[in-house]
Amino acid sequence: MTIEPPLDTPDNINVSHQKIIQVSLRTGPPTREELLAYYPAKFTWHQLKTFVNSGDLGLLKRDKALQERYDAWSPEIVKEHGSMENYLINHRLQWGKPDTLSLLPSALDSDTRLKDVSISPFKSNQPLPDTPEYFKADIPFDSEFISIIQNSWPYSVPIEIEHTLIWSRVPIFHPDLIPPEVDTQIQQDGLRGFTGNDELPPSPSTLPECLPALAEWGITMDKLVRSPRGSPEIEQMVRNAGREIDGFVKRRWVEREWETAWFVNPPRLQSVPGLAHIHVFAKKKEYL
């Protein structure tokens, strides 16, 4: 038994019309109702942004019980498809098509504007066009080089925050985008950015205030894996290396309506080595 708030309820509103519902605990990817009932968010939106901006993307965690559920589900998937990468490429990722397999739909699924700006110049039964050198801001939303899906196993964030994955058949890290001066740093720390807010993201110096939210994972300041902050010039190079991702995110999640925090894991944290993807956490502004 659980109390379910309405869809996209703001954190700071006391809802008087909550309803009691019975939620069965299933196996496999969770529903929204299961997330609310059995895997309540461990992090706030502010804490999430602090973790993303801290320099150590390993701070972002899935609920431990949900991770156990994933660990019980994944061996059967690997057995059926041969590997998790095969499962993703051949089944879960509907390249160039809307995500119809997610149990956690996005508010953008019904946004007709996306259809107006995302028409590819080729059909799925035609040969792929020339492959881009790397992921670019202007790639069509329905390009067969990418798959935009909701994370079926989201991190422990408030229910109104959408956790979207952008999987790419073309590289996201590329020498044309990453100067040699920051390559080592980006290989360790990955890329990150924020859109839809004129204010700066939470400073990494405030991270100690957020660490209690990670207590059950045993995270302490001395366990962080991150590069020292560089000079202003170096930090600008790092931000510029993510310019194509930032541009794409701003196209899809219009800044007057959405605030986002996005990142790309470094190789050491990639769940599926060899298959690049971008994480986007998006929150509608009327619920901030």
PDB file of C-alpha atoms in Angstrom:
ATOM      1  CA  MET A   1       0.000   0.000   0.000  1.00  0.00           C
ATOM      2  CA  THR A   2       1.285   3.449  -0.828  1.00  0.00           C
ATOM      3  CA  ILE A   3       0.232   7.056  -1.262  1.00  0.00           C
ATOM      4  CA  GLU A   4       0.647   8.292  -4.813  1.00  0.00           C
ATOM      5  CA  PRO A   5       0.848  12.024  -5.601  1.00  0.00           C
ATOM      6  CA  PRO A   6      -0.384  13.273  -8.956  1.00  0.00           C
ATOM      7  CA  LEU A   7       1.982  13.148 -11.922  1.00  0.00           C
ATOM      8  CA  ASP A   8       4.702  15.825 -11.759  1.00  0.00           C
ATOM      9  CA  THR A   9       3.739  17.146  -8.327  1.00  0.00           C
ATOM     10  CA  PRO A  10       6.077  19.934  -7.163  1.00  0.00           C
ATOM     11  CA  ASP A  11       8.278  19.107  -4.194  1.00  0.00           C
ATOM     12  CA  ASN A  12       7.036  22.122  -2.231  1.00  0.00           C
ATOM     13  CA  ILE A  13       3.282  21.579  -2.591  1.00  0.00           C
ATOM     14  CA  ASN A  14       1.253  19.705   0.018  1.00  0.00           C
ATOM     15  CA  VAL A  15      -1.187  17.642  -2.010  1.00  0.00           C
ATOM     16  CA  SER A  16      -4.560  17.174  -0.343  1.00  0.00           C
ATOM     17  CA  HIS A  17      -6.051  14.849  -2.950  1.00  0.00           C
ATOM     18  CA  GLN A  18      -3.587  11.981  -2.630  1.00  0.00           C
ATOM     19  CA  LYS A  19      -5.043   8.561  -3.146  1.00  0.00           C
ATOM     20  CA  ILE A  20      -4.337   5.192  -1.629  1.00  0.00           C
ATOM     21  CA  ILE A  21      -3.473   2.529  -4.178  1.00  0.00           C
ATOM     22  CA  GLN A  22      -2.204  -1.021  -4.037  1.00  0.00           C
ATOM     23  CA  VAL A  23       1.081  -1.498  -5.844  1.00  0.00           C
ATOM     24  CA  SER A  24       2.323  -4.988  -6.626  1.00  0.00           C
ATOM     25  CA  LEU A  25       6.064  -5.515  -6.635  1.00  0.00           C
ATOM     26  CA  ARG A  26       7.009  -7.064  -9.959  1.00  0.00           C
ATOM     27  CA  THR A  27      10.263  -8.136 -11.556  1.00  0.00           C
ATOM     28  CA  GLY A  28      12.049  -6.443 -14.435  1.00  0.00           C
ATOM     29  CA  PRO A  29      12.061  -2.698 -15.095  1.00  0.00           C
ATOM     30  CA  PRO A  30       9.924  -0.765 -12.579  1.00  0.00           C
ATOM     31  CA  THR A  31       6.809   1.280 -13.210  1.00  0.00           C
ATOM     32  CA  ARG A  32       6.371   4.810 -11.934  1.00  0.00           C
ATOM     33  CA  GLU A  33       4.056   3.499  -9.226  1.00  0.00           C
ATOM     34  CA  GLU A  34       6.681   1.014  -8.067  1.00  0.00           C
ATOM     35  CA  LEU A  35       9.332   3.736  -7.914  1.00  0.00           C
ATOM     36  CA  LEU A  36       7.078   5.801  -5.678  1.00  0.00           C
ATOM     37  CA  ALA A  37       6.081   2.893  -3.454  1.00  0.00           C
ATOM     38  CA  TYR A  38       9.305   0.907  -3.086  1.00  0.00           C
ATOM     39  CA  TYR A  39      12.214   3.062  -4.298  1.00  0.00           C
ATOM     40  CA  PRO A  40      11.611   6.636  -3.051  1.00  0.00           C
ATOM     41  CA  ALA A  41      14.128   9.232  -4.188  1.00  0.00           C
ATOM     42  CA  LYS A  42      17.281   9.542  -2.111  1.00  0.00           C
ATOM     43  CA  PHE A  43      18.458  12.763  -3.795  1.00  0.00           C
ATOM     44  CA  THR A  44      16.877  16.175  -4.300  1.00  0.00           C
ATOM     45  CA  TRP A  45      17.176  18.153  -7.535  1.00  0.00           C
ATOM     46  CA  HIS A  46      19.746  20.436  -5.877  1.00  0.00           C
ATOM     47  CA  GLN A  47      21.810  17.476  -4.664  1.00  0.00           C
ATOM     48  CA  LEU A  48      21.678  15.890  -8.106  1.00  0.00           C
ATOM     49  CA  LYS A  49      23.036  19.043  -9.734  1.00  0.00           C
ATOM     50  CA  THR A  50      25.730  19.254  -7.081  1.00  0.00           C
ATOM     51  CA  PHE A  51      26.815  15.660  -7.785  1.00  0.00           C
ATOM     52  CA  VAL A  52      26.903  16.284 -11.545  1.00  0.00           C
ATOM     53  CA  ASN A  53      28.990  19.434 -11.082  1.00  0.00           C
ATOM     54  CA  SER A  54      31.304  17.898  -8.476  1.00  0.00           C
ATOM     55  CA  GLY A  55      33.622  16.361 -11.051  1.00  0.00           C
ATOM     56  CA  ASP A  56      32.980  12.768  -9.909  1.00  0.00           C
ATOM     57  CA  LEU A  57      30.060  11.313 -11.855  1.00  0.00           C
ATOM     58  CA  GLY A  58      30.396   8.103  -9.842  1.00  0.00           C
ATOM     59  CA  LEU A  59      28.404   9.854  -7.098  1.00  0.00           C
ATOM     60  CA  LEU A  60      25.194   9.330  -9.066  1.00  0.00           C
ATOM     61  CA  LYS A  61      23.547   6.193  -7.726  1.00  0.00           C
ATOM     62  CA  ARG A  62      20.596   3.903  -8.289  1.00  0.00           C
ATOM     63  CA  ASP A  63      18.568   2.870  -5.247  1.00  0.00           C
ATOM     64  CA  LYS A  64      20.308  -0.171  -3.740  1.00  0.00           C
ATOM     65  CA  ALA A  65      17.156  -2.279  -3.773  1.00  0.00           C
ATOM     66  CA  LEU A  66      16.489  -1.296  -7.388  1.00  0.00           C
ATOM     67  CA  GLN A  67      20.080  -2.197  -8.245  1.00  0.00           C
ATOM     68  CA  GLU A  68      19.508  -5.651  -6.741  1.00  0.00           C
ATOM     69  CA  ARG A  69      16.396  -5.975  -8.888  1.00  0.00           C
ATOM     70  CA  TYR A  70      18.443  -5.021 -11.959  1.00  0.00           C
ATOM     71  CA  ASP A  71      21.149  -7.521 -11.026  1.00  0.00           C
ATOM     72  CA  ALA A  72      18.502 -10.264 -10.802  1.00  0.00           C
ATOM     73  CA  TRP A  73      16.973  -9.279 -14.168  1.00  0.00           C
ATOM     74  CA  SER A  74      20.081  -8.769 -16.296  1.00  0.00           C
ATOM     75  CA  PRO A  75      21.476 -12.364 -16.362  1.00  0.00           C
ATOM     76  CA  GLU A  76      18.343 -13.616 -18.099  1.00  0.00           C
ATOM     77  CA  ILE A  77      18.596 -10.799 -20.626  1.00  0.00           C
ATOM     78  CA  VAL A  78      22.231 -11.689 -21.303  1.00  0.00           C
ATOM     79  CA  LYS A  79      21.294 -15.356 -21.612  1.00  0.00           C
ATOM     80  CA  GLU A  80      18.557 -14.568 -24.154  1.00  0.00           C
ATOM     81  CA  HIS A  81      20.474 -12.030 -26.246  1.00  0.00           C
ATOM     82  CA  GLY A  82      24.085 -13.090 -25.747  1.00  0.00           C
ATOM     83  CA  SER A  83      25.149  -9.824 -24.124  1.00  0.00           C
ATOM     84  CA  MET A  84      23.680  -6.638 -22.746  1.00  0.00           C
ATOM     85  CA  GLU A  85      25.109  -4.782 -25.726  1.00  0.00           C
ATOM     86  CA  ASN A  86      23.225  -7.104 -28.120  1.00  0.00           C
ATOM     87  CA  TYR A  87      20.021  -6.566 -26.141  1.00  0.00           C
ATOM     88  CA  LEU A  88      20.395  -2.811 -26.404  1.00  0.00           C
ATOM     89  CA  ILE A  89      21.401  -2.638 -30.066  1.00  0.00           C
ATOM     90  CA  ASN A  90      18.937  -5.209 -31.396  1.00  0.00           C
ATOM     91  CA  HIS A  91      15.928  -4.734 -29.093  1.00  0.00           C
ATOM     92  CA  ARG A  92      15.830  -1.879 -26.604  1.00  0.00           C
ATOM     93  CA  LEU A  93      17.222   0.860 -28.822  1.00  0.00           C
ATOM     94  CA  GLN A  94      14.699   1.575 -31.550  1.00  0.00           C
ATOM     95  CA  TRP A  95      17.139   3.561 -33.684  1.00  0.00           C
ATOM     96  CA  GLY A  96      15.471   6.617 -35.188  1.00  0.00           C
ATOM     97  CA  LYS A  97      12.084   5.775 -33.680  1.00  0.00           C
ATOM     98  CA  PRO A  98      10.145   6.945 -30.604  1.00  0.00           C
ATOM     99  CA  ASP A  99      10.677   4.974 -27.401  1.00  0.00           C
ATOM    100  CA  THR A 100       7.634   2.686 -27.218  1.00  0.00           C
ATOM    101  CA  LEU A 101       9.141   0.176 -24.776  1.00  0.00           C
ATOM    102  CA  SER A 102       9.568   2.379 -21.716  1.00  0.00           C
ATOM    103  CA  LEU A 103       7.346   1.945 -18.663  1.00  0.00           C
ATOM    104  CA  LEU A 104       8.332   5.489 -17.651  1.00  0.00           C
ATOM    105  CA  PRO A 105       6.989   7.778 -20.414  1.00  0.00           C
ATOM    106  CA  SER A 106       8.279  11.299 -20.993  1.00  0.00           C
ATOM    107  CA  ALA A 107       6.215  14.473 -21.054  1.00  0.00           C
ATOM    108  CA  LEU A 108       7.823  15.090 -24.447  1.00  0.00           C
ATOM    109  CA  ASP A 109       6.215  11.973 -25.926  1.00  0.00           C
ATOM    110  CA  SER A 110       3.073  13.974 -26.766  1.00  0.00           C
ATOM    111  CA  ASP A 111       4.904  17.148 -27.780  1.00  0.00           C
ATOM    112  CA  THR A 112       3.960  17.671 -31.428  1.00  0.00           C
ATOM    113  CA  ARG A 113       6.645  20.328 -31.841  1.00  0.00           C
ATOM    114  CA  LEU A 114       9.265  17.598 -31.818  1.00  0.00           C
ATOM    115  CA  LYS A 115       7.687  16.095 -34.914  1.00  0.00           C
ATOM    116  CA  ASP A 116       7.916  19.460 -36.655  1.00  0.00           C
ATOM    117  CA  VAL A 117      11.667  19.844 -36.142  1.00  0.00           C
ATOM    118  CA  SER A 118      12.917  16.287 -36.280  1.00  0.00           C
ATOM    119  CA  ILE A 119      12.092  14.963 -39.729  1.00  0.00           C
ATOM    120  CA  SER A 120      15.008  13.016 -41.145  1.00  0.00           C
ATOM    121  CA  PRO A 121      15.764  13.248 -44.868  1.00  0.00           C
ATOM    122  CA  PHE A 122      15.769   9.472 -45.208  1.00  0.00           C
ATOM    123  CA  LYS A 123      13.537   6.524 -44.358  1.00  0.00           C
ATOM    124  CA  SER A 124      14.437   3.503 -42.273  1.00  0.00           C
ATOM    125  CA  ASN A 125      14.334   1.204 -45.318  1.00  0.00           C
ATOM    126  CA  GLN A 126      16.874   3.330 -47.172  1.00  0.00           C
ATOM    127  CA  PRO A 127      20.655   3.095 -46.767  1.00  0.00           C
ATOM    128  CA  LEU A 128      22.091   5.223 -44.011  1.00  0.00           C
ATOM    129  CA  PRO A 129      23.534   8.541 -45.193  1.00  0.00           C
ATOM    130  CA  ASP A 130      27.169   9.419 -44.716  1.00  0.00           C
ATOM    131  CA  THR A 131      28.050   8.824 -41.090  1.00  0.00           C
ATOM    132  CA  PRO A 132      28.826  11.998 -39.122  1.00  0.00           C
ATOM    133  CA  GLU A 133      32.289  12.132 -37.604  1.00  0.00           C
ATOM    134  CA  TYR A 134      30.795  12.643 -34.162  1.00  0.00           C
ATOM    135  CA  PHE A 135      27.582  13.507 -32.301  1.00  0.00           C
ATOM    136  CA  LYS A 136      26.414  16.970 -33.373  1.00  0.00           C
ATOM    137  CA  ALA A 137      23.918  19.484 -32.002  1.00  0.00           C
ATOM    138  CA  ASP A 138      21.827  19.527 -35.166  1.00  0.00           C
ATOM    139  CA  ILE A 139      21.371  15.778 -35.554  1.00  0.00           C
ATOM    140  CA  PRO A 140      17.635  15.110 -36.148  1.00  0.00           C
ATOM    141  CA  PHE A 141      15.753  13.670 -33.197  1.00  0.00           C
ATOM    142  CA  ASP A 142      14.642  10.758 -35.388  1.00  0.00           C
ATOM    143  CA  SER A 143      18.053  10.171 -36.942  1.00  0.00           C
ATOM    144  CA  GLU A 144      18.943   6.501 -37.301  1.00  0.00           C
ATOM    145  CA  PHE A 145      22.284   7.330 -35.712  1.00  0.00           C
ATOM    146  CA  ILE A 146      20.689   7.915 -32.288  1.00  0.00           C
ATOM    147  CA  SER A 147      18.085   6.458 -29.960  1.00  0.00           C
ATOM    148  CA  ILE A 148      16.402   8.652 -27.341  1.00  0.00           C
ATOM    149  CA  ILE A 149      14.853   6.578 -24.568  1.00  0.00           C
ATOM    150  CA  GLN A 150      13.803   6.892 -20.950  1.00  0.00           C
ATOM    151  CA  ASN A 151      16.117   5.126 -18.535  1.00  0.00           C
ATOM    152  CA  SER A 152      14.258   1.951 -17.531  1.00  0.00           C
ATOM    153  CA  TRP A 153      16.449   1.760 -14.414  1.00  0.00           C
ATOM    154  CA  PRO A 154      16.660   5.398 -13.306  1.00  0.00           C
ATOM    155  CA  TYR A 155      18.913   6.845 -10.648  1.00  0.00           C
ATOM    156  CA  SER A 156      17.456   7.707  -7.251  1.00  0.00           C
ATOM    157  CA  VAL A 157      16.005  11.099  -8.170  1.00  0.00           C
ATOM    158  CA  PRO A 158      12.600  12.732  -7.511  1.00  0.00           C
ATOM    159  CA  ILE A 159       9.819  11.208  -9.574  1.00  0.00           C
ATOM    160  CA  GLU A 160       9.133  14.406 -11.540  1.00  0.00           C
ATOM    161  CA  ILE A 161      12.672  14.438 -12.922  1.00  0.00           C
ATOM    162  CA  GLU A 162      12.883  12.619 -16.238  1.00  0.00           C
ATOM    163  CA  HIS A 163      16.023  10.518 -16.716  1.00  0.00           C
ATOM    164  CA  THR A 164      16.577  10.275 -20.457  1.00  0.00           C
ATOM    165  CA  LEU A 165      19.350   8.469 -22.322  1.00  0.00           C
ATOM    166  CA  ILE A 166      20.590   9.469 -25.766  1.00  0.00           C
ATOM    167  CA  TRP A 167      22.430   6.512 -27.276  1.00  0.00           C
ATOM    168  CA  SER A 168      24.635   7.225 -30.255  1.00  0.00           C
ATOM    169  CA  ARG A 169      26.082   5.176 -33.088  1.00  0.00           C
ATOM    170  CA  VAL A 170      28.664   7.904 -33.655  1.00  0.00           C
ATOM    171  CA  PRO A 171      31.363   8.998 -31.192  1.00  0.00           C
ATOM    172  CA  ILE A 172      30.575  11.533 -28.478  1.00  0.00           C
ATOM    173  CA  PHE A 173      34.224  11.989 -27.447  1.00  0.00           C
ATOM    174  CA  HIS A 174      36.192  13.078 -30.521  1.00  0.00           C
ATOM    175  CA  PRO A 175      39.611  14.688 -31.107  1.00  0.00           C
ATOM    176  CA  ASP A 176      37.996  17.523 -33.068  1.00  0.00           C
ATOM    177  CA  LEU A 177      36.099  18.485 -29.903  1.00  0.00           C
ATOM    178  CA  ILE A 178      38.636  17.649 -27.188  1.00  0.00           C
ATOM    179  CA  PRO A 179      41.950  19.533 -27.216  1.00  0.00           C
ATOM    180  CA  PRO A 180      45.002  17.532 -26.090  1.00  0.00           C
ATOM    181  CA  GLU A 181      45.352  19.816 -23.057  1.00  0.00           C
ATOM    182  CA  VAL A 182      42.135  18.457 -21.502  1.00  0.00           C
ATOM    183  CA  ASP A 183      41.960  14.954 -22.979  1.00  0.00           C
ATOM    184  CA  THR A 184      43.304  13.228 -19.845  1.00  0.00           C
ATOM    185  CA  GLN A 185      40.892  15.149 -17.628  1.00  0.00           C
ATOM    186  CA  ILE A 186      37.864  14.331 -19.779  1.00  0.00           C
ATOM    187  CA  GLN A 187      38.875  10.669 -20.022  1.00  0.00           C
ATOM    188  CA  GLN A 188      38.733  10.552 -16.212  1.00  0.00           C
ATOM    189  CA  ASP A 189      35.877  12.953 -15.446  1.00  0.00           C
ATOM    190  CA  GLY A 190      33.641  12.795 -18.528  1.00  0.00           C
ATOM    191  CA  LEU A 191      31.574  15.747 -19.760  1.00  0.00           C
ATOM    192  CA  ARG A 192      28.746  17.621 -18.060  1.00  0.00           C
ATOM    193  CA  GLY A 193      26.573  20.679 -18.508  1.00  0.00           C
ATOM    194  CA  PHE A 194      23.444  22.507 -17.419  1.00  0.00           C
ATOM    195  CA  THR A 195      20.700  24.284 -19.376  1.00  0.00           C
ATOM    196  CA  GLY A 196      17.602  26.325 -18.652  1.00  0.00           C
ATOM    197  CA  ASN A 197      18.896  28.281 -15.664  1.00  0.00           C
ATOM    198  CA  ASP A 198      20.639  31.647 -15.670  1.00  0.00           C
ATOM    199  CA  GLU A 199      22.160  30.908 -12.276  1.00  0.00           C
ATOM    200  CA  LEU A 200      25.384  28.948 -12.009  1.00  0.00           C
ATOM    201  CA  PRO A 201      25.033  25.288 -10.944  1.00  0.00           C
ATOM    202  CA  PRO A 202      25.849  24.433  -7.316  1.00  0.00           C
ATOM    203  CA  SER A 203      29.527  24.886  -6.585  1.00  0.00           C
ATOM    204  CA  PRO A 204      31.619  21.751  -6.030  1.00  0.00           C
ATOM    205  CA  SER A 205      32.687  23.393  -2.774  1.00  0.00           C
ATOM    206  CA  THR A 206      29.185  22.704  -1.405  1.00  0.00           C
ATOM    207  CA  LEU A 207      29.508  18.961  -1.981  1.00  0.00           C
ATOM    208  CA  PRO A 208      30.184  18.129   1.716  1.00  0.00           C
ATOM    209  CA  GLU A 209      26.713  19.461   2.546  1.00  0.00           C
ATOM    210  CA  CYS A 210      25.174  16.895   0.166  1.00  0.00           C
ATOM    211  CA  LEU A 211      27.232  13.839   1.126  1.00  0.00           C
ATOM    212  CA  PRO A 212      24.810  12.680   3.876  1.00  0.00           C
ATOM    213  CA  ALA A 213      22.479  11.666   1.006  1.00  0.00           C
ATOM    214  CA  LEU A 214      25.179   9.170  -0.042  1.00  0.00           C
ATOM    215  CA  ALA A 215      25.826   7.760   3.421  1.00  0.00           C
ATOM    216  CA  GLU A 216      24.409   4.313   2.643  1.00  0.00           C
ATOM    217  CA  TRP A 217      26.934   3.986  -0.180  1.00  0.00           C
ATOM    218  CA  GLY A 218      29.793   4.918   2.148  1.00  0.00           C
ATOM    219  CA  ILE A 219      30.835   7.919   0.066  1.00  0.00           C
ATOM    220  CA  THR A 220      33.228  10.345   1.743  1.00  0.00           C
ATOM    221  CA  MET A 221      35.304  13.212   0.390  1.00  0.00           C
ATOM    222  CA  ASP A 222      38.496  11.147   0.449  1.00  0.00           C
ATOM    223  CA  LYS A 223      36.926   8.577  -1.909  1.00  0.00           C
ATOM    224  CA  LEU A 224      36.177  11.006  -4.725  1.00  0.00           C
ATOM    225  CA  VAL A 225      37.753  10.395  -8.136  1.00  0.00           C
ATOM    226  CA  ARG A 226      38.104  13.693  -9.954  1.00  0.00           C
ATOM    227  CA  SER A 227      40.674  15.963 -11.499  1.00  0.00           C
ATOM    228  CA  PRO A 228      41.825  19.148  -9.736  1.00  0.00           C
ATOM    229  CA  ARG A 229      40.068  22.269 -10.964  1.00  0.00           C
ATOM    230  CA  GLY A 230      42.075  23.812 -13.777  1.00  0.00           C
ATOM    231  CA  SER A 231      42.695  27.379 -14.823  1.00  0.00           C
ATOM    232  CA  PRO A 232      39.793  29.384 -16.290  1.00  0.00           C
ATOM    233  CA  GLU A 233      41.194  28.647 -19.744  1.00  0.00           C
ATOM    234  CA  ILE A 234      41.299  24.892 -19.083  1.00  0.00           C
ATOM    235  CA  GLU A 235      37.789  24.874 -17.615  1.00  0.00           C
ATOM    236  CA  GLN A 236      36.524  26.712 -20.712  1.00  0.00           C
ATOM    237  CA  MET A 237      38.152  24.082 -22.945  1.00  0.00           C
ATOM    238  CA  VAL A 238      36.327  21.350 -20.992  1.00  0.00           C
ATOM    239  CA  ARG A 239      32.981  23.133 -21.341  1.00  0.00           C
ATOM    240  CA  ASN A 240      33.616  23.725 -25.027  1.00  0.00           C
ATOM    241  CA  ALA A 241      34.264  20.003 -25.544  1.00  0.00           C
ATOM    242  CA  GLY A 242      30.596  19.443 -24.670  1.00  0.00           C
ATOM    243  CA  ARG A 243      29.230  22.164 -26.950  1.00  0.00           C
ATOM    244  CA  GLU A 244      27.557  19.798 -29.411  1.00  0.00           C
ATOM    245  CA  ILE A 245      25.764  17.924 -26.621  1.00  0.00           C
ATOM    246  CA  ASP A 246      24.715  21.187 -24.989  1.00  0.00           C
ATOM    247  CA  GLY A 247      23.276  22.448 -28.258  1.00  0.00           C
ATOM    248  CA  PHE A 248      21.310  19.241 -28.802  1.00  0.00           C
ATOM    249  CA  VAL A 249      19.907  19.315 -25.256  1.00  0.00           C
ATOM    250  CA  LYS A 250      18.782  22.925 -25.680  1.00  0.00           C
ATOM    251  CA  ARG A 251      16.984  21.986 -28.901  1.00  0.00           C
ATOM    252  CA  ARG A 252      15.052  19.114 -27.377  1.00  0.00           C
ATOM    253  CA  TRP A 253      14.426  20.515 -23.885  1.00  0.00           C
ATOM    254  CA  VAL A 254      13.468  24.121 -24.650  1.00  0.00           C
ATOM    255  CA  GLU A 255      15.047  26.330 -22.019  1.00  0.00           C
ATOM    256  CA  ARG A 256      11.957  28.441 -21.318  1.00  0.00           C
ATOM    257  CA  GLU A 257      10.177  25.242 -20.243  1.00  0.00           C
ATOM    258  CA  TRP A 258      12.856  22.886 -18.936  1.00  0.00           C
ATOM    259  CA  GLU A 259      15.915  22.908 -16.721  1.00  0.00           C
ATOM    260  CA  THR A 260      18.404  20.107 -17.318  1.00  0.00           C
ATOM    261  CA  ALA A 261      21.603  18.618 -16.007  1.00  0.00           C
ATOM    262  CA  TRP A 262      23.372  16.389 -18.520  1.00  0.00           C
ATOM    263  CA  PHE A 263      26.540  14.319 -18.505  1.00  0.00           C
ATOM    264  CA  VAL A 264      28.520  11.717 -20.390  1.00  0.00           C
ATOM    265  CA  ASN A 265      30.300   9.141 -18.284  1.00  0.00           C
ATOM    266  CA  PRO A 266      34.037   8.696 -18.749  1.00  0.00           C
ATOM    267  CA  PRO A 267      35.090   5.278 -20.057  1.00  0.00           C
ATOM    268  CA  ARG A 268      35.737   4.000 -16.505  1.00  0.00           C
ATOM    269  CA  LEU A 269      32.035   4.439 -15.631  1.00  0.00           C
ATOM    270  CA  GLN A 270      30.356   3.417 -18.898  1.00  0.00           C
ATOM    271  CA  SER A 271      27.810   0.673 -18.323  1.00  0.00           C
ATOM    272  CA  VAL A 272      28.180  -0.647 -21.872  1.00  0.00           C
ATOM    273  CA  PRO A 273      31.726  -0.034 -23.160  1.00  0.00           C
ATOM    274  CA  GLY A 274      31.714   0.612 -26.870  1.00  0.00           C
ATOM    275  CA  LEU A 275      28.215   2.109 -26.946  1.00  0.00           C
ATOM    276  CA  ALA A 276      28.271   5.836 -26.225  1.00  0.00           C
ATOM    277  CA  HIS A 277      25.375   7.564 -24.495  1.00  0.00           C
ATOM    278  CA  ILE A 278      24.393  10.823 -22.827  1.00  0.00           C
ATOM    279  CA  HIS A 279      22.397  11.099 -19.591  1.00  0.00           C
ATOM    280  CA  VAL A 280      19.904  13.972 -19.354  1.00  0.00           C
ATOM    281  CA  PHE A 281      18.006  14.812 -16.166  1.00  0.00           C
ATOM    282  CA  ALA A 282      15.152  17.170 -17.067  1.00  0.00           C
ATOM    283  CA  LYS A 283      12.663  18.982 -14.882  1.00  0.00           C
ATOM    284  CA  LYS A 284       9.784  21.123 -16.110  1.00  0.00           C
ATOM    285  CA  LYS A 285      10.107  24.676 -14.865  1.00  0.00           C
ATOM    286  CA  GLU A 286       6.603  24.961 -13.422  1.00  0.00           C
ATOM    287  CA  TYR A 287       7.666  22.249 -10.962  1.00  0.00           C
ATOM    288  CA  LEU A 288      10.966  23.786  -9.876  1.00  0.00           C
TER     289      LEU A 288
END
